[in-house]
């Protein structure tokens, strides 16, 4: 079964964000290669995350460290997938509303 946006939302909601909130970082640094975006064929990725998933997760990370968030593009292999995911993350950073068809369960910590 491929790793999908729904799987990623669930993992971040139940594992990553609770730990990150407890740690209370001063700044959040993200190495954004976007290999998990749908469009990267195995073995370069092979996952099925949507660009909107990255946008939604960026918004969640913005709630940490008083909004001090750095996204650093560090690679990727499919230009369209990289562009779509980068645009979605930048849109989130600019404060644009993130619209996803089926939002994950409520993010509770």
C-alpha positions as a Python dict, from the first residue, in 0.01 Angstrom:
ca = {
    (1, 'X'): (0, 0, 0),
    (2, 'X'): (148, 338, -97),
    (3, 'X'): (215, 607, 161),
    (4, 'X'): (-65, 857, 92),
    (5, 'X'): (-163, 1203, 213),
    (6, 'X'): (-417, 1046, 450),
    (7, 'X'): (-150, 821, 600),
    (8, 'X'): (85, 1118, 638),
    (9, 'X'): (-184, 1335, 801),
    (10, 'X'): (-254, 1061, 1051),
    (11, 'X'): (114, 1005, 1132),
    (12, 'X'): (178, 1377, 1178),
    (13, 'X'): (-135, 1422, 1390),
    (14, 'X'): (-66, 1132, 1623),
    (15, 'X'): (316, 1125, 1638),
    (16, 'X'): (503, 1424, 1494),
    (17, 'X'): (299, 1723, 1613),
    (18, 'X'): (248, 1607, 1973),
    (19, 'X'): (623, 1550, 2010),
    (20, 'X'): (705, 1879, 1838),
    (21, 'X'): (465, 2070, 2065),
    (22, 'X'): (611, 1909, 2375),
    (23, 'X'): (963, 1990, 2259),
    (24, 'X'): (862, 2355, 2198),
    (25, 'X'): (1131, 2450, 1945),
    (26, 'X'): (1263, 2803, 1901),
    (27, 'X'): (1268, 2759, 1524),
    (28, 'X'): (1161, 2484, 1284),
    (29, 'X'): (1389, 2389, 993),
    (30, 'X'): (1248, 2169, 717),
    (31, 'X'): (1455, 2005, 445),
    (32, 'X'): (1203, 2003, 159),
    (33, 'X'): (1303, 1760, -113),
    (34, 'X'): (944, 1673, -205),
    (35, 'X'): (1037, 1320, -315),
    (36, 'X'): (715, 1201, -148),
    (37, 'X'): (496, 1411, -382),
    (38, 'X'): (290, 1205, -622),
    (39, 'X'): (482, 1200, -949),
    (40, 'X'): (815, 1069, -827),
    (41, 'X'): (840, 711, -947),
    (42, 'X'): (1007, 443, -735),
    (43, 'X'): (1289, 425, -633),
    (44, 'X'): (1311, 807, -626),
    (45, 'X'): (997, 839, -421),
    (46, 'X'): (697, 633, -515),
    (47, 'X'): (473, 786, -250),
    (48, 'X'): (136, 946, -320),
    (49, 'X'): (132, 1270, -120),
    (50, 'X'): (-42, 1563, -283),
    (51, 'X'): (97, 1915, -304),
    (52, 'X'): (-199, 2024, -90),
    (53, 'X'): (-83, 1782, 178),
    (54, 'X'): (248, 1971, 199),
    (55, 'X'): (58, 2301, 215),
    (56, 'X'): (-160, 2177, 501),
    (57, 'X'): (138, 2040, 691),
    (58, 'X'): (324, 2370, 641),
    (59, 'X'): (31, 2548, 807),
    (60, 'X'): (54, 2306, 1100),
    (61, 'X'): (428, 2366, 1138),
    (62, 'X'): (366, 2741, 1137),
    (63, 'X'): (193, 2697, 1474),
    (64, 'X'): (526, 2590, 1627),
    (65, 'X'): (806, 2821, 1740),
    (66, 'X'): (594, 3134, 1711),
    (67, 'X'): (577, 3086, 1334),
    (68, 'X'): (956, 3083, 1287),
    (69, 'X'): (971, 2827, 1008),
    (70, 'X'): (1239, 2778, 742),
    (71, 'X'): (1170, 2558, 439),
    (72, 'X'): (1485, 2477, 241),
    (73, 'X'): (1446, 2317, -101),
    (74, 'X'): (1713, 2049, -116),
    (75, 'X'): (1634, 1850, -426),
    (76, 'X'): (1378, 1643, -600),
    (77, 'X'): (1359, 1464, -929),
    (78, 'X'): (1029, 1555, -1094),
    (79, 'X'): (1015, 1924, -1186),
    (80, 'X'): (635, 1943, -1198),
    (81, 'X'): (597, 1777, -858),
    (82, 'X'): (863, 2004, -705),
    (83, 'X'): (697, 2315, -849),
    (84, 'X'): (348, 2212, -733),
    (85, 'X'): (462, 2129, -379),
    (86, 'X'): (681, 2440, -352),
    (87, 'X'): (396, 2663, -469),
    (88, 'X'): (159, 2502, -218),
    (89, 'X'): (404, 2556, 70),
    (90, 'X'): (474, 2917, -27),
    (91, 'X'): (100, 2980, -49),
    (92, 'X'): (62, 2848, 306),
    (93, 'X'): (353, 3064, 427),
    (94, 'X'): (181, 3367, 275),
    (95, 'X'): (-125, 3291, 486),
    (96, 'X'): (-350, 3176, 204),
    (97, 'X'): (-628, 2943, 307),
    (98, 'X'): (-545, 2576, 260),
    (99, 'X'): (-836, 2396, 97),
    (100, 'X'): (-835, 2019, 93),
    (101, 'X'): (-1123, 1796, -14),
    (102, 'X'): (-1119, 1572, 294),
    (103, 'X'): (-942, 1736, 588),
    (104, 'X'): (-785, 1502, 840),
    (105, 'X'): (-925, 1450, 1184),
    (106, 'X'): (-901, 1751, 1412),
    (107, 'X'): (-541, 1823, 1515),
    (108, 'X'): (-545, 1782, 1891),
    (109, 'X'): (-234, 1770, 2109),
}
